[in-house]
C-alpha positions as CSV (number, residue, x, y, z in Angstrom):
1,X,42.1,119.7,94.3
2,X,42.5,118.1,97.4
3,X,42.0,113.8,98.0
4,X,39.9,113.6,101.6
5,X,39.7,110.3,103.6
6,X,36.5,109.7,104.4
7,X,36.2,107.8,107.8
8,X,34.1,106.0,109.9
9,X,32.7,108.2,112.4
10,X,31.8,107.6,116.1
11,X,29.6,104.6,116.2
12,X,29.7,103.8,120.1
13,X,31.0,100.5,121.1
14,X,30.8,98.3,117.8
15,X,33.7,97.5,116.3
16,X,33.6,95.4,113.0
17,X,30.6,96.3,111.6
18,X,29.9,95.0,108.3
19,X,29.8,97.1,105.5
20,X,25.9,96.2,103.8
21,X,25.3,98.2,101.0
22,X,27.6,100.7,98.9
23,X,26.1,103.6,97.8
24,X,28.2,105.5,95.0
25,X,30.8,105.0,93.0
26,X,34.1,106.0,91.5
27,X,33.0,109.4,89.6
28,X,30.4,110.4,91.3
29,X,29.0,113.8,92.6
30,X,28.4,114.1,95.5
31,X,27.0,116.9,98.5
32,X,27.6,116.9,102.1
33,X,25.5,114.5,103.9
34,X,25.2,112.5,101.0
35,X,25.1,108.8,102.5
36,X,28.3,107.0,101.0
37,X,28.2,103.7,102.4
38,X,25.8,101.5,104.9
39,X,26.6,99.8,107.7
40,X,24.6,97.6,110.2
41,X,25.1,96.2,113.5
42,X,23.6,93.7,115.5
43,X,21.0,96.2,116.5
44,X,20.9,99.4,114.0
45,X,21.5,100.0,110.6
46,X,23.5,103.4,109.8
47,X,24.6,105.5,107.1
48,X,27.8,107.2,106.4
49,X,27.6,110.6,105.2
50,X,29.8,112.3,103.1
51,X,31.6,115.8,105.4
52,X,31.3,117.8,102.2
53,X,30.7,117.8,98.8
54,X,32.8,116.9,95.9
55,X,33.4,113.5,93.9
56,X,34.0,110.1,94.6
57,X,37.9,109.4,93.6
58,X,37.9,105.3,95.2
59,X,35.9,103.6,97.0
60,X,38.2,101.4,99.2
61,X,35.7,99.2,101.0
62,X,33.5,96.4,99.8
63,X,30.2,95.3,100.8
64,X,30.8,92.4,103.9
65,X,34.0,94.3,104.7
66,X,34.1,94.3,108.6
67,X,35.1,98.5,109.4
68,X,35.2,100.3,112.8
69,X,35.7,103.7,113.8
70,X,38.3,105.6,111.8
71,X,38.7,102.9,109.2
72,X,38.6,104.6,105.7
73,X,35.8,103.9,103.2
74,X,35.8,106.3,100.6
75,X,38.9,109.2,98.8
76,X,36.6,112.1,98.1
77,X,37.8,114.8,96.0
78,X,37.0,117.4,98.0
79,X,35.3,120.6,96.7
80,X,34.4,119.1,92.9
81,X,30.5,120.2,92.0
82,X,31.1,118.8,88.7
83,X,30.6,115.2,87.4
84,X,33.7,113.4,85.3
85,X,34.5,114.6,82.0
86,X,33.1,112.7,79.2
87,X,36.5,111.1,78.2
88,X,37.4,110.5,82.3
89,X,38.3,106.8,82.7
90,X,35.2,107.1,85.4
91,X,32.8,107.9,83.0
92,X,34.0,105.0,80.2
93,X,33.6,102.9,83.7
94,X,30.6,104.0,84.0
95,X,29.3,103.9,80.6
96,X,30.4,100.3,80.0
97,X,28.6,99.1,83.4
98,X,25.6,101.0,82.4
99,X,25.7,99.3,78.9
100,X,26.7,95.4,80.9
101,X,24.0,95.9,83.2
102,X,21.3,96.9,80.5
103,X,22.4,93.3,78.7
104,X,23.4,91.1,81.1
105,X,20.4,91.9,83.6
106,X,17.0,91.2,81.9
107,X,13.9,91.8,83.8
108,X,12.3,88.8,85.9
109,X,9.0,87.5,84.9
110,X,6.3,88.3,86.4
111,X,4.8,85.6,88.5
112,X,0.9,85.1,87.8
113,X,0.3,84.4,91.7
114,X,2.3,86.2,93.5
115,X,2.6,90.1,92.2
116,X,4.7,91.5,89.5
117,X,7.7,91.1,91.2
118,X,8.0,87.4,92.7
119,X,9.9,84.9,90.9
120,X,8.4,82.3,88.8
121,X,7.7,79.4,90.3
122,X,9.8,76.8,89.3
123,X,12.8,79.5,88.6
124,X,16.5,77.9,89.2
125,X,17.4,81.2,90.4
126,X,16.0,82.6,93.9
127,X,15.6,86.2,94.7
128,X,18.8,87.9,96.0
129,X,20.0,88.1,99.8
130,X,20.2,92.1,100.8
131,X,23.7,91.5,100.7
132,X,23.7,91.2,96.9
133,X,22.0,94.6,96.5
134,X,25.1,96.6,96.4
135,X,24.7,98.1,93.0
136,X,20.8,99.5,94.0
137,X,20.8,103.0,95.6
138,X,18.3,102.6,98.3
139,X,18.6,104.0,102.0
140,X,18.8,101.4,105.1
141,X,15.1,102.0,106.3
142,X,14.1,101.1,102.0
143,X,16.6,98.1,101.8
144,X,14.8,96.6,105.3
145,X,11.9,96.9,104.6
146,X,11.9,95.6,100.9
147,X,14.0,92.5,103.1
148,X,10.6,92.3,105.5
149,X,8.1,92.4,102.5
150,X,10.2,90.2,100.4
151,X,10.9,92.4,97.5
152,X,13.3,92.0,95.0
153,X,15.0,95.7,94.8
154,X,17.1,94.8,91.7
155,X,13.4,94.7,89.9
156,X,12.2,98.1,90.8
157,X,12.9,101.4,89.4
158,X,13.9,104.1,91.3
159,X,12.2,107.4,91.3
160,X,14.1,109.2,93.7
161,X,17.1,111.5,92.6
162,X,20.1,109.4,90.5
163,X,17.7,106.6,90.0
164,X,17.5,106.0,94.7
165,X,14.7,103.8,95.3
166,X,12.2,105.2,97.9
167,X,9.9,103.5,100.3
168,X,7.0,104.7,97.7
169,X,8.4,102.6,95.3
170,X,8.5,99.3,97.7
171,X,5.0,100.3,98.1
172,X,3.9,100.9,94.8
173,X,5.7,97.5,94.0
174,X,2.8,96.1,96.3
175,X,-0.1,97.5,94.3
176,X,-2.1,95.8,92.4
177,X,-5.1,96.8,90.2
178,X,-7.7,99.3,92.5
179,X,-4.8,100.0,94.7
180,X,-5.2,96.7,96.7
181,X,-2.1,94.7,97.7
182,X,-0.8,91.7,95.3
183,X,1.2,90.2,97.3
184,X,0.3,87.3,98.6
185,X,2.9,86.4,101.8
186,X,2.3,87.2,105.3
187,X,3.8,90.8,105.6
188,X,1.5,92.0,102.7
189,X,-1.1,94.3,104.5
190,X,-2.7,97.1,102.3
191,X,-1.6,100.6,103.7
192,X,-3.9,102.8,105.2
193,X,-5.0,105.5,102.1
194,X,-3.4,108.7,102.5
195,X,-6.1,111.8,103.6
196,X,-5.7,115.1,102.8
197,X,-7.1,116.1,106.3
198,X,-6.2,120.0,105.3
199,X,-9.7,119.7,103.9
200,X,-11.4,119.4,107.0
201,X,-10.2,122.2,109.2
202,X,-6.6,123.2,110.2
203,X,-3.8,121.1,110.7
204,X,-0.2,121.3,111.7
205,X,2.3,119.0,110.1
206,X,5.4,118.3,112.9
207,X,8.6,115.4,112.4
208,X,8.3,112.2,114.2
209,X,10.4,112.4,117.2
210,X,14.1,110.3,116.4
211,X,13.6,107.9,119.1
212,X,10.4,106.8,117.5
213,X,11.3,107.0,113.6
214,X,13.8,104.5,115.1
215,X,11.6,102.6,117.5
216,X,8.9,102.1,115.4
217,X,9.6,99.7,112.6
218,X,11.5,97.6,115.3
219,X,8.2,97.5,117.2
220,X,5.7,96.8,113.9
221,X,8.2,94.1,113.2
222,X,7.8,92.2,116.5
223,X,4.3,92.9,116.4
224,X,4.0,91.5,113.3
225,X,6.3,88.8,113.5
226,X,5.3,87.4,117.3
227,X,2.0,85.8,118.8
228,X,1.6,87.9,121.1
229,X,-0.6,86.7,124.2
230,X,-1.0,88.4,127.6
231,X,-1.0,87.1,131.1
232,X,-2.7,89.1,133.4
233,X,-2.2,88.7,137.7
234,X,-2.0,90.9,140.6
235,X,1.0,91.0,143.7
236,X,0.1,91.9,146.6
237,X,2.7,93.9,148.2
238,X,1.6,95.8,151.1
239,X,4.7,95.2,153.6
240,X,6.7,95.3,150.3
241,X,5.6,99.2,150.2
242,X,6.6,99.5,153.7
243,X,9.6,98.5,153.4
244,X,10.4,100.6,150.2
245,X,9.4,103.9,151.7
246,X,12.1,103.0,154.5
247,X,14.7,102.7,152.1
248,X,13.6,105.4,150.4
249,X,13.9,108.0,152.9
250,X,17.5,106.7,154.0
251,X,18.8,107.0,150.5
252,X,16.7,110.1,149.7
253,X,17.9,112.0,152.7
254,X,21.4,110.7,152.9
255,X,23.9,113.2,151.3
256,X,25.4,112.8,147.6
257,X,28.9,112.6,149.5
258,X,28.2,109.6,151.7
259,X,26.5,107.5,148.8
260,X,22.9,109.0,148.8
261,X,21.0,111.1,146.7
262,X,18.6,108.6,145.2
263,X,15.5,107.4,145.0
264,X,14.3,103.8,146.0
265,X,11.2,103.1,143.6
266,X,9.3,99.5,143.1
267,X,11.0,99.0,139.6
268,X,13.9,97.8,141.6
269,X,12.1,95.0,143.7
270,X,10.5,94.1,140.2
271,X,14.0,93.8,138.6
272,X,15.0,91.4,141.8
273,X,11.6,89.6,141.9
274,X,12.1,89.0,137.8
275,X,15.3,87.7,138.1
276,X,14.0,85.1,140.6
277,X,11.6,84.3,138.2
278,X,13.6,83.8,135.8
279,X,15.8,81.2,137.1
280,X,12.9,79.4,138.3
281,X,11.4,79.5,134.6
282,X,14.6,79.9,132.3
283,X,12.2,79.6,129.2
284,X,11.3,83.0,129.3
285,X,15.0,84.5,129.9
286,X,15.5,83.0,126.1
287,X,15.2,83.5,122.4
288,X,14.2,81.7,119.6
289,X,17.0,80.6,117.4
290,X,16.6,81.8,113.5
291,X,16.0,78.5,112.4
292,X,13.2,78.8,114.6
293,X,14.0,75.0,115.3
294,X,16.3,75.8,118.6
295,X,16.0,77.6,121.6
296,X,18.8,79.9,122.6
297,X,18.8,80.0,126.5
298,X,20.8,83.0,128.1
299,X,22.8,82.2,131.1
300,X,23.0,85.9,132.0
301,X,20.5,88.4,133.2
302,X,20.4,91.9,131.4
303,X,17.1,93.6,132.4
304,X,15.7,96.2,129.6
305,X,13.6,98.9,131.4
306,X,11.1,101.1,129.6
307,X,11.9,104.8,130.4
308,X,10.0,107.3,128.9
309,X,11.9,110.5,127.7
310,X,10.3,113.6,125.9
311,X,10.7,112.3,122.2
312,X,9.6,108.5,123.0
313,X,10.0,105.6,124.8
314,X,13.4,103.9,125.1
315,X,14.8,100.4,126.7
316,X,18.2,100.9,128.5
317,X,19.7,97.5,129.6
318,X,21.1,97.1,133.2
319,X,23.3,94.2,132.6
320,X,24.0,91.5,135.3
321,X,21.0,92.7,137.4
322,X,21.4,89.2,139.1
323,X,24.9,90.7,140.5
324,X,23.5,93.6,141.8
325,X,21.3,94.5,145.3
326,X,18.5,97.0,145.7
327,X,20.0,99.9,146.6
328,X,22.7,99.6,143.4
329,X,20.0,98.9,141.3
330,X,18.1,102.3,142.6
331,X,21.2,104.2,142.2
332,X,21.9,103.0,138.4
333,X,17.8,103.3,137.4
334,X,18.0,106.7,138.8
335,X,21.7,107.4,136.8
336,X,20.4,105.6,133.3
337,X,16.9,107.5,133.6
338,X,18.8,110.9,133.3
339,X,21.1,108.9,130.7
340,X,18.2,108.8,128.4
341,X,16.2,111.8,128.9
342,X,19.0,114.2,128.1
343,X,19.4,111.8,124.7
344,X,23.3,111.1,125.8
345,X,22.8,107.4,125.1
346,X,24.5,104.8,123.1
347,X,23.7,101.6,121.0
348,X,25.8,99.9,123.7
349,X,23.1,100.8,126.4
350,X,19.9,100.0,124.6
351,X,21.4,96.4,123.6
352,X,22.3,92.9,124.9
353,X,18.8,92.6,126.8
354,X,17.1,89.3,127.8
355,X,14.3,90.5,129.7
356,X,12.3,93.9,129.7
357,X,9.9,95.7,132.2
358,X,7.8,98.4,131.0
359,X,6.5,100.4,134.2
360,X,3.5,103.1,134.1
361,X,3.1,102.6,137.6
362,X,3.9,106.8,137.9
363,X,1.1,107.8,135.4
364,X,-1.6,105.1,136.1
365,X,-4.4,102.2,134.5
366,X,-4.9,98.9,135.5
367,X,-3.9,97.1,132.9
368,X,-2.4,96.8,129.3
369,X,-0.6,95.3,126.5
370,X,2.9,95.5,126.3
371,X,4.8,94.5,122.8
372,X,7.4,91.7,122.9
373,X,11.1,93.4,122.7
374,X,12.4,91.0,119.9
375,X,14.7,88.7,120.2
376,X,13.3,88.7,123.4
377,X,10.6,86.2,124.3
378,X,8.3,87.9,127.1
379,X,8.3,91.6,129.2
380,X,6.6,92.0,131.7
381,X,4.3,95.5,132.0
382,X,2.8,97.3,135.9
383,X,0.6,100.0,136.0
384,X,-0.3,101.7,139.2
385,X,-0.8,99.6,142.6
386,X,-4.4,99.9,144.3
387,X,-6.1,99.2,148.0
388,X,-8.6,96.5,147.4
389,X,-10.2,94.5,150.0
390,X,-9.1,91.2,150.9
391,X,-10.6,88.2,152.6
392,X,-8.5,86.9,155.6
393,X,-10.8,84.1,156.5
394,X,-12.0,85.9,158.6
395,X,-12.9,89.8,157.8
396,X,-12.0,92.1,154.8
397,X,-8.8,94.2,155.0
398,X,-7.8,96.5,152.9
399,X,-4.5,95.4,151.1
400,X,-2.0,96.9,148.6
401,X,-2.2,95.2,145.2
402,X,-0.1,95.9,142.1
403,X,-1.5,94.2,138.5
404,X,1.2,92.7,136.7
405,X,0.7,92.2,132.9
406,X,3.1,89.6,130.9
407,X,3.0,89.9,127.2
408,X,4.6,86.4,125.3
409,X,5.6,84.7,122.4
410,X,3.0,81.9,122.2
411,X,5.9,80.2,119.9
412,X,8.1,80.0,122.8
413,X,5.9,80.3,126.1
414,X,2.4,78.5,126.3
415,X,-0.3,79.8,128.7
416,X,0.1,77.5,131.9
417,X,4.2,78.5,131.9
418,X,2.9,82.3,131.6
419,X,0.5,82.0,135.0
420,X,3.0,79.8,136.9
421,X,5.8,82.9,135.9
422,X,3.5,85.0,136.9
423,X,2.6,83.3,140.2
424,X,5.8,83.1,141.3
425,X,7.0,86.4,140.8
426,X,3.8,87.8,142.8
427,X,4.7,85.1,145.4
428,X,8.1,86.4,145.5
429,X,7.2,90.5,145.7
430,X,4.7,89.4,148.5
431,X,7.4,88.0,150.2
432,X,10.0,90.7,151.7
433,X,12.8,88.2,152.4
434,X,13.2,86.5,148.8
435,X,13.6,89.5,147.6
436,X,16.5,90.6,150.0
437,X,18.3,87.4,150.7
């Protein structure tokens, strides 16, 4: 039978990823697409399948190993359906962990305040890190979000296949009696009972677009984790407009050959006029430190921007924005718009942000509420521009005005640094010459 390396595949531009969580071991069956191992970077968390089936010969990495692409993690017998033979050394291995584990591991008590599976209060020994959870079988998306709710995975039993702990069984973990949470801490909301909506009328059941089974746990954690207040003003930008539609016709009807081709929209003046900000008010181009005692502040200037695509929404980064003048801005929105709709993006695009816009100036409102992009401290959301008339001193005339809607962490940014950010960045979009100097 033949011994296959099993490699890291292509993972975009990380290198040294640390190795979080094995997830088999020596003797073990195993079918293609079976996740081996789990790796996680500073902004995803990813699983490496196995490319067929057969059984695990040696597992050659260790969790907090640091792999990259094409680094070897696992000698898979390639082909095997069958598990070790009952005298294999794999299976004596395996019998004599089982048999350690079921002595030298005894069940936590259950704490009488805090759910069945808190520690006691008082206990000399503290839940374990996620790094210690290498010998639990539980996917990325299970292992985070036991992390978030502050579950101890090595005191649940799996009920998924070979013992794998689910996301039911987090959530069951959670239960207490008439199906109402137990736990006590901050993340510990009761989920929303399940309806069998079939009884009703007739339904259709379709997957969750990718982008948002990514997107969204990232976004209920910043939700829940941030104080989230917005700041609502307006710009007005009338001879701003004017002076858009001129560039836009020259780069527009200028041929692809002689550097045209491309359209001149307001999210580029709102990426200039942010920037300003920005420098102005550094506060808000910065992140809270873990310790949530320091302030990190960023001395670059890597503008997220919300583009929406046909499975969901997703942030590309258009790093050093401050380096970087209208037109080249219009020409690399217009490049990374395309980027992300035909889904040919990598982690290295959608990371490394400091500050995010989320425009829906193209489809309309006149206001909303857009959700903090964590680390991130503030993002600023625009919705469609509107003639409103405007006293002059004299008489009304009918101006251009574009809402702008900054959503903050309270933590970080207070309510009189929100309106004087917001104050000066309409100042600077009313003003042509800020903007192009």
């Amino acid at each position: 039978m033949s011994l296959m390396e099993v490699k890291v595949p292509d993972i975009g531009d990380f290198k040294n990823v640390p190795v979080i969580e094995i997830l088999v071991k020596a003797g073990d069956t195993v079918k293609a697409d079976d996740p081996l191992v789990s790796l996680e970077s500073d902004k995803a968390t990813m699983e490496v399948p196995a490319p067929s089936a057969g059984i695990v010969s040696e597992i050659v990495v260790k969790v907090g190993d640091k792999v990259s692409e094409g680094s070897v993690i696992v000698m898979l017998e390639a082909g095997k359906a069958a598990g070790p033979k009952p005298g294999s050394s794999a299976a004596k291995a395996a019998a004599a962990a089982a048999a350690t584990a079921s002595v030298a591991t005894p069940a936590a008590p259950p704490s009488p305040t805090s759910g069945v599976f808190a520690p006691v209060k008082g206990s000399a020994t503290p839940p374990p890190k996620p790094s210690e959870y290498g010998g639990v079988h539980a996917s990325p998306s299970v292992r985070r979000l036991a992390r978030e709710l502050d579950i101890d995975l090595l005191q649940l039993k799996g009920t998924g296949e070979k013992g794998r702990i689910t996301k039911d069984d987090v959530k069951a973990s959670m239960k207490g009696a008439g199906g109402v949470s137990a736990h006590t801490g901050g993340m510990g909301i009761p989920e929303i009972p399940a309806i069998d909506f079939s009884k009703f009328g007739a339904i259709e059941t379709k997957p969750l677009p990718r982008i948002k089974r990514v997107s969204g746990p990232h976004l209920h954690r910043a939700w829940l984790n941030i104080p989230h207040v917005t700041h609502a003003d307006e710009a007005d930008i009338t001879e701003l407009e004017d002076f858009r539609k001129k560039l836009d016709t020259k780069g527009k009807d200028t041929p692809k050959e002689k550097g045209g081709g491309y359209r001149v929209t307001m999210l580029s003046f709102l990426i200039k006029a942010a920037i300003g900000a920005l420098k102005e008010y550094p506060m808000l181009n910065a992140s809270l430190a873990p310790d949530k005692e320091n302030l990190i502040y960023k001395k670059y200037y890597n503008i997220g921007v919300a583009v929406d695509t046909p499975d969901g929404l997703v942030v590309p980064v258009i790093r050093d924005a401050d380096r970087k003048g209208i037109l080249e801005l219009s020409q690399e929105l217009g490049m990374l718009s395309k980027k992300m709709r035909d889904g040919r993006f990598t982690p290295a695009d959608i990371s490394g942000g400091s500050f995010s816009i989320s425009s829906l100036g193209g489809i309309g409102g006149t206001h909303f509420t857009p959700i903090v992009n964590a680390p991130e401290v503030a993002i600023l959301g625009v919705v469609r521009s509107t003639i409103k008339p405007h006293w002059n001193g004299k008489t009304f005339e009918p101006r251009l005005m574009l809402p702008l809607c900054l959503s903050y962490d309270h933590r970080v940014v207070d309510g009189a640094l929100a309106a004087r950010f917001t104050r000066h960045l309409a100042g600077i979009l009313e003003d042509v010459r800020q903007l192009v100097l």
